[in-house]
């Protein structure tokens, strides 16, 4: 206000800017929402698979060359499946009444125990599918031993954990799983809200709308919050808080 500048929140994607300007600075619902398309998910899969494949490659080539191809197949298969199937994996928000009831004490230590985070169910889901595929191969083909299956199961667990450790932080939708807010949800303080509509403009999931009669924001989708915190940070009235 002191500088005389006026801030407007444009579309999420740069390619929508020409249409946004042509529409007199008005956004459609599609312009507001953040997407994580298949091509983008596959890019992230490659980003994870390449370093995981390269780091142990030298010792494998020197001492266990017969494991190179199966190892690469496991890494790339798990990475591509994890991100390719991302919309259908259980990586949604984990906040809510249950998390709030456990109190702040839990938040301080749970932040560092990501292996127990409910969002890691995505990695466990992929691991179970991986083990199921191995078991089916051993059963029907009749080659290999169950001890080998156990060994590859441990390898699959390590790969799944590496990729899924901060799976949500690898996406443009969810906040990093290392943040305390993943255990909370956004709450609207109705007595503070004056209906400035900034939350409606910036929410990546389109959860908010402004009621013209009540002159305040309304949360349309209680289960759609991804705890990104954009609305909390940008609200000029501090009417949105993590709780």
mmCIF file of C-alpha atoms in Angstrom:
data_model
loop_
_atom_site.group_PDB
_atom_site.id
_atom_site.type_symbol
_atom_site.label_atom_id
_atom_site.label_comp_id
_atom_site.label_asym_id
_atom_site.label_seq_id
_atom_site.Cartn_x
_atom_site.Cartn_y
_atom_site.Cartn_z
ATOM 1 C CA UNK A 1 0.000 0.000 0.000
ATOM 2 C CA UNK A 2 2.820 2.414 0.781
ATOM 3 C CA UNK A 3 4.483 1.895 -2.595
ATOM 4 C CA UNK A 4 1.271 2.239 -4.572
ATOM 5 C CA UNK A 5 1.767 -1.106 -6.259
ATOM 6 C CA UNK A 6 -1.105 -3.531 -6.658
ATOM 7 C CA UNK A 7 -0.401 -7.253 -6.515
ATOM 8 C CA UNK A 8 -2.351 -9.722 -8.640
ATOM 9 C CA UNK A 9 -1.953 -13.489 -8.622
ATOM 10 C CA UNK A 10 -1.789 -14.800 -12.164
ATOM 11 C CA UNK A 11 -2.281 -18.323 -13.511
ATOM 12 C CA UNK A 12 -0.235 -21.262 -12.272
ATOM 13 C CA UNK A 13 1.323 -22.029 -15.651
ATOM 14 C CA UNK A 14 3.209 -19.479 -17.729
ATOM 15 C CA UNK A 15 1.550 -20.665 -20.945
ATOM 16 C CA UNK A 16 -1.783 -19.391 -19.611
ATOM 17 C CA UNK A 17 -0.531 -15.823 -19.145
ATOM 18 C CA UNK A 18 -1.543 -14.594 -22.654
ATOM 19 C CA UNK A 19 -5.104 -15.879 -22.153
ATOM 20 C CA UNK A 20 -5.141 -14.395 -18.656
ATOM 21 C CA UNK A 21 -4.125 -10.965 -19.952
ATOM 22 C CA UNK A 22 -6.588 -11.173 -22.840
ATOM 23 C CA UNK A 23 -9.340 -11.960 -20.334
ATOM 24 C CA UNK A 24 -8.657 -8.727 -18.428
ATOM 25 C CA UNK A 25 -6.734 -10.368 -15.585
ATOM 26 C CA UNK A 26 -9.445 -12.907 -14.844
ATOM 27 C CA UNK A 27 -8.536 -16.530 -14.218
ATOM 28 C CA UNK A 28 -10.566 -19.594 -15.009
ATOM 29 C CA UNK A 29 -10.723 -22.497 -12.561
ATOM 30 C CA UNK A 30 -8.290 -24.417 -14.742
ATOM 31 C CA UNK A 31 -5.762 -21.578 -14.520
ATOM 32 C CA UNK A 32 -5.875 -21.662 -10.713
ATOM 33 C CA UNK A 33 -5.332 -25.348 -10.094
ATOM 34 C CA UNK A 34 -1.950 -27.032 -9.958
ATOM 35 C CA UNK A 35 -1.564 -30.124 -12.132
ATOM 36 C CA UNK A 36 0.951 -32.960 -12.046
ATOM 37 C CA UNK A 37 0.591 -34.456 -15.514
ATOM 38 C CA UNK A 38 1.975 -37.824 -16.599
ATOM 39 C CA UNK A 39 4.879 -36.265 -18.541
ATOM 40 C CA UNK A 40 5.928 -34.279 -15.465
ATOM 41 C CA UNK A 41 5.625 -37.330 -13.243
ATOM 42 C CA UNK A 42 7.836 -39.351 -15.572
ATOM 43 C CA UNK A 43 10.433 -36.555 -15.511
ATOM 44 C CA UNK A 44 10.560 -36.842 -11.727
ATOM 45 C CA UNK A 45 10.839 -40.632 -11.998
ATOM 46 C CA UNK A 46 13.895 -40.264 -14.229
ATOM 47 C CA UNK A 47 15.353 -37.665 -11.848
ATOM 48 C CA UNK A 48 15.194 -40.191 -9.001
ATOM 49 C CA UNK A 49 16.127 -43.310 -10.979
ATOM 50 C CA UNK A 50 19.329 -41.947 -12.546
ATOM 51 C CA UNK A 51 21.312 -41.243 -9.334
ATOM 52 C CA UNK A 52 20.002 -44.365 -7.576
ATOM 53 C CA UNK A 53 21.159 -46.405 -10.587
ATOM 54 C CA UNK A 54 24.583 -44.769 -10.899
ATOM 55 C CA UNK A 55 25.790 -44.711 -7.270
ATOM 56 C CA UNK A 56 26.098 -48.524 -6.744
ATOM 57 C CA UNK A 57 26.888 -49.304 -10.381
ATOM 58 C CA UNK A 58 30.703 -49.488 -10.041
ATOM 59 C CA UNK A 59 30.814 -52.125 -7.259
ATOM 60 C CA UNK A 60 28.074 -54.103 -8.982
ATOM 61 C CA UNK A 61 30.051 -54.196 -12.240
ATOM 62 C CA UNK A 62 33.237 -55.241 -10.427
ATOM 63 C CA UNK A 63 31.959 -57.913 -8.034
ATOM 64 C CA UNK A 64 28.354 -58.770 -8.947
ATOM 65 C CA UNK A 65 28.023 -58.097 -12.655
ATOM 66 C CA UNK A 66 25.147 -60.585 -13.002
ATOM 67 C CA UNK A 67 23.027 -58.359 -10.737
ATOM 68 C CA UNK A 68 23.383 -55.181 -12.819
ATOM 69 C CA UNK A 69 20.443 -55.709 -15.167
ATOM 70 C CA UNK A 70 18.019 -56.969 -12.474
ATOM 71 C CA UNK A 71 19.035 -54.063 -10.228
ATOM 72 C CA UNK A 72 18.493 -51.473 -12.967
ATOM 73 C CA UNK A 73 15.162 -53.075 -13.842
ATOM 74 C CA UNK A 74 14.069 -52.878 -10.202
ATOM 75 C CA UNK A 75 15.141 -49.234 -9.790
ATOM 76 C CA UNK A 76 13.568 -47.984 -12.990
ATOM 77 C CA UNK A 77 10.472 -50.128 -12.596
ATOM 78 C CA UNK A 78 9.782 -48.894 -9.062
ATOM 79 C CA UNK A 79 10.547 -45.257 -9.937
ATOM 80 C CA UNK A 80 8.395 -45.205 -13.071
ATOM 81 C CA UNK A 81 5.528 -47.005 -11.376
ATOM 82 C CA UNK A 82 5.631 -44.810 -8.260
ATOM 83 C CA UNK A 83 5.343 -41.552 -10.185
ATOM 84 C CA UNK A 84 3.244 -42.945 -13.017
ATOM 85 C CA UNK A 85 0.646 -44.224 -10.557
ATOM 86 C CA UNK A 86 0.980 -41.205 -8.243
ATOM 87 C CA UNK A 87 -2.675 -40.035 -8.571
ATOM 88 C CA UNK A 88 -3.869 -43.429 -7.353
ATOM 89 C CA UNK A 89 -1.377 -43.942 -4.526
ATOM 90 C CA UNK A 90 -2.306 -43.088 -0.907
ATOM 91 C CA UNK A 91 -0.333 -39.845 -0.580
ATOM 92 C CA UNK A 92 -3.168 -37.515 0.415
ATOM 93 C CA UNK A 93 -3.308 -35.117 3.312
ATOM 94 C CA UNK A 94 -2.995 -36.616 6.768
ATOM 95 C CA UNK A 95 -4.146 -33.752 8.916
ATOM 96 C CA UNK A 96 -7.428 -33.401 10.741
ATOM 97 C CA UNK A 97 -8.969 -33.881 14.156
ATOM 98 C CA UNK A 98 -6.897 -36.949 14.932
ATOM 99 C CA UNK A 99 -3.629 -35.177 14.287
ATOM 100 C CA UNK A 100 -4.660 -32.109 16.285
ATOM 101 C CA UNK A 101 -5.718 -34.283 19.227
ATOM 102 C CA UNK A 102 -2.246 -35.773 19.511
ATOM 103 C CA UNK A 103 -0.825 -32.376 20.380
ATOM 104 C CA UNK A 104 2.270 -30.408 19.587
ATOM 105 C CA UNK A 105 4.601 -32.758 21.444
ATOM 106 C CA UNK A 106 4.134 -35.418 18.809
ATOM 107 C CA UNK A 107 4.855 -32.970 16.011
ATOM 108 C CA UNK A 108 8.326 -32.271 17.331
ATOM 109 C CA UNK A 109 9.505 -35.877 17.095
ATOM 110 C CA UNK A 110 7.260 -37.172 14.306
ATOM 111 C CA UNK A 111 8.929 -34.773 11.922
ATOM 112 C CA UNK A 112 12.057 -36.928 12.003
ATOM 113 C CA UNK A 113 10.333 -40.312 11.841
ATOM 114 C CA UNK A 114 9.184 -40.153 8.249
ATOM 115 C CA UNK A 115 9.187 -43.937 8.067
ATOM 116 C CA UNK A 116 6.077 -43.860 10.278
ATOM 117 C CA UNK A 117 4.376 -41.076 8.331
ATOM 118 C CA UNK A 118 1.030 -42.212 6.838
ATOM 119 C CA UNK A 119 2.096 -40.730 3.512
ATOM 120 C CA UNK A 120 4.765 -43.426 3.270
ATOM 121 C CA UNK A 121 1.908 -45.800 2.503
ATOM 122 C CA UNK A 122 2.641 -44.972 -1.133
ATOM 123 C CA UNK A 123 6.092 -46.550 -0.861
ATOM 124 C CA UNK A 124 4.711 -49.556 0.982
ATOM 125 C CA UNK A 125 2.020 -49.992 -1.665
ATOM 126 C CA UNK A 126 4.637 -50.009 -4.432
ATOM 127 C CA UNK A 127 6.812 -52.407 -2.431
ATOM 128 C CA UNK A 128 3.955 -54.870 -1.940
ATOM 129 C CA UNK A 129 3.222 -54.819 -5.665
ATOM 130 C CA UNK A 130 6.921 -55.349 -6.388
ATOM 131 C CA UNK A 131 7.081 -58.325 -4.017
ATOM 132 C CA UNK A 132 3.883 -59.717 -5.486
ATOM 133 C CA UNK A 133 5.421 -59.606 -8.939
ATOM 134 C CA UNK A 134 8.572 -61.368 -7.733
ATOM 135 C CA UNK A 135 6.572 -64.045 -5.948
ATOM 136 C CA UNK A 136 4.454 -64.634 -9.049
ATOM 137 C CA UNK A 137 7.606 -64.972 -11.166
ATOM 138 C CA UNK A 138 9.180 -67.509 -8.785
ATOM 139 C CA UNK A 139 5.921 -69.461 -8.529
ATOM 140 C CA UNK A 140 5.065 -69.718 -12.217
ATOM 141 C CA UNK A 141 8.526 -69.838 -13.794
ATOM 142 C CA UNK A 142 9.962 -72.101 -11.145
ATOM 143 C CA UNK A 143 13.387 -70.459 -11.299
ATOM 144 C CA UNK A 144 15.171 -68.936 -8.344
ATOM 145 C CA UNK A 145 14.778 -69.553 -4.634
ATOM 146 C CA UNK A 146 12.659 -67.967 -1.963
ATOM 147 C CA UNK A 147 15.840 -66.766 -0.264
ATOM 148 C CA UNK A 148 16.576 -64.764 -3.407
ATOM 149 C CA UNK A 149 13.063 -63.382 -3.237
ATOM 150 C CA UNK A 150 13.760 -62.194 0.300
ATOM 151 C CA UNK A 151 16.981 -60.528 -0.822
ATOM 152 C CA UNK A 152 15.277 -58.711 -3.665
ATOM 153 C CA UNK A 153 12.496 -57.798 -1.286
ATOM 154 C CA UNK A 154 15.005 -55.981 0.926
ATOM 155 C CA UNK A 155 16.487 -54.293 -2.135
ATOM 156 C CA UNK A 156 13.010 -53.259 -3.238
ATOM 157 C CA UNK A 157 12.317 -51.896 0.249
ATOM 158 C CA UNK A 158 15.472 -49.766 0.122
ATOM 159 C CA UNK A 159 14.635 -48.439 -3.343
ATOM 160 C CA UNK A 160 11.027 -47.715 -2.392
ATOM 161 C CA UNK A 161 12.101 -45.848 0.740
ATOM 162 C CA UNK A 162 14.670 -43.781 -1.156
ATOM 163 C CA UNK A 163 12.095 -42.725 -3.723
ATOM 164 C CA UNK A 164 9.225 -42.351 -1.281
ATOM 165 C CA UNK A 165 11.118 -40.750 1.608
ATOM 166 C CA UNK A 166 10.036 -37.309 0.434
ATOM 167 C CA UNK A 167 7.724 -38.290 -2.398
ATOM 168 C CA UNK A 168 5.335 -35.436 -1.685
ATOM 169 C CA UNK A 169 8.189 -32.929 -1.769
ATOM 170 C CA UNK A 170 8.993 -34.090 -5.296
ATOM 171 C CA UNK A 171 5.623 -32.890 -6.547
ATOM 172 C CA UNK A 172 4.252 -29.410 -7.317
ATOM 173 C CA UNK A 173 1.103 -30.228 -5.330
ATOM 174 C CA UNK A 174 2.141 -31.349 -1.859
ATOM 175 C CA UNK A 175 4.491 -29.813 0.651
ATOM 176 C CA UNK A 176 7.591 -31.719 1.678
ATOM 177 C CA UNK A 177 6.864 -34.562 4.066
ATOM 178 C CA UNK A 178 9.552 -33.170 6.384
ATOM 179 C CA UNK A 179 7.332 -30.282 7.513
ATOM 180 C CA UNK A 180 5.306 -30.432 10.718
ATOM 181 C CA UNK A 181 2.252 -29.054 8.917
ATOM 182 C CA UNK A 182 1.718 -32.370 7.146
ATOM 183 C CA UNK A 183 0.041 -33.539 10.367
ATOM 184 C CA UNK A 184 -2.287 -30.529 10.529
ATOM 185 C CA UNK A 185 -4.998 -28.910 8.462
ATOM 186 C CA UNK A 186 -5.926 -25.326 7.594
ATOM 187 C CA UNK A 187 -8.689 -23.785 9.703
ATOM 188 C CA UNK A 188 -10.663 -20.647 8.839
ATOM 189 C CA UNK A 189 -11.209 -18.112 11.642
ATOM 190 C CA UNK A 190 -14.521 -16.718 10.467
ATOM 191 C CA UNK A 191 -14.525 -13.757 12.852
ATOM 192 C CA UNK A 192 -11.321 -12.428 11.272
ATOM 193 C CA UNK A 193 -12.159 -13.021 7.615
ATOM 194 C CA UNK A 194 -13.233 -9.958 5.591
ATOM 195 C CA UNK A 195 -13.556 -11.663 2.207
ATOM 196 C CA UNK A 196 -10.509 -10.234 0.420
ATOM 197 C CA UNK A 197 -10.455 -13.406 -1.729
ATOM 198 C CA UNK A 198 -6.690 -13.882 -1.777
ATOM 199 C CA UNK A 199 -7.122 -17.470 -0.587
ATOM 200 C CA UNK A 200 -9.480 -18.087 -3.500
ATOM 201 C CA UNK A 201 -6.851 -16.793 -5.902
ATOM 202 C CA UNK A 202 -3.871 -18.775 -4.677
ATOM 203 C CA UNK A 203 -5.160 -22.143 -3.430
ATOM 204 C CA UNK A 204 -3.650 -24.793 -5.761
ATOM 205 C CA UNK A 205 -6.622 -27.108 -5.207
ATOM 206 C CA UNK A 206 -9.425 -24.538 -5.531
ATOM 207 C CA UNK A 207 -10.806 -25.156 -2.031
ATOM 208 C CA UNK A 208 -11.953 -21.612 -1.309
ATOM 209 C CA UNK A 209 -14.703 -19.362 -2.582
ATOM 210 C CA UNK A 210 -15.923 -16.004 -1.321
ATOM 211 C CA UNK A 211 -19.569 -15.768 -0.273
ATOM 212 C CA UNK A 212 -20.801 -12.404 -1.552
ATOM 213 C CA UNK A 213 -23.605 -12.293 1.014
ATOM 214 C CA UNK A 214 -21.531 -13.174 4.057
ATOM 215 C CA UNK A 215 -18.493 -11.243 2.775
ATOM 216 C CA UNK A 216 -16.118 -13.956 3.871
ATOM 217 C CA UNK A 217 -14.351 -16.996 2.520
ATOM 218 C CA UNK A 218 -15.907 -20.450 2.579
ATOM 219 C CA UNK A 219 -14.023 -23.752 2.416
ATOM 220 C CA UNK A 220 -15.760 -25.965 -0.131
ATOM 221 C CA UNK A 221 -13.589 -29.072 0.185
ATOM 222 C CA UNK A 222 -12.491 -30.040 3.700
ATOM 223 C CA UNK A 223 -10.562 -33.081 2.464
ATOM 224 C CA UNK A 224 -8.720 -31.406 -0.409
ATOM 225 C CA UNK A 225 -6.106 -29.461 1.560
ATOM 226 C CA UNK A 226 -2.491 -30.303 0.717
ATOM 227 C CA UNK A 227 -1.026 -28.171 3.539
ATOM 228 C CA UNK A 228 1.052 -26.013 1.191
ATOM 229 C CA UNK A 229 0.523 -23.030 3.488
ATOM 230 C CA UNK A 230 0.069 -20.453 0.708
ATOM 231 C CA UNK A 231 -3.281 -19.264 2.038
ATOM 232 C CA UNK A 232 -1.948 -19.015 5.602
ATOM 233 C CA UNK A 233 1.036 -16.913 4.546
ATOM 234 C CA UNK A 234 -0.843 -14.598 2.178
ATOM 235 C CA UNK A 235 -4.010 -13.916 4.188
ATOM 236 C CA UNK A 236 -3.821 -10.205 5.183
ATOM 237 C CA UNK A 237 -6.210 -10.710 8.104
ATOM 238 C CA UNK A 238 -4.487 -13.813 9.561
ATOM 239 C CA UNK A 239 -7.833 -15.561 9.257
ATOM 240 C CA UNK A 240 -6.282 -18.860 8.171
ATOM 241 C CA UNK A 241 -4.135 -20.918 10.522
ATOM 242 C CA UNK A 242 -2.683 -24.405 10.831
ATOM 243 C CA UNK A 243 -4.420 -26.294 13.621
#
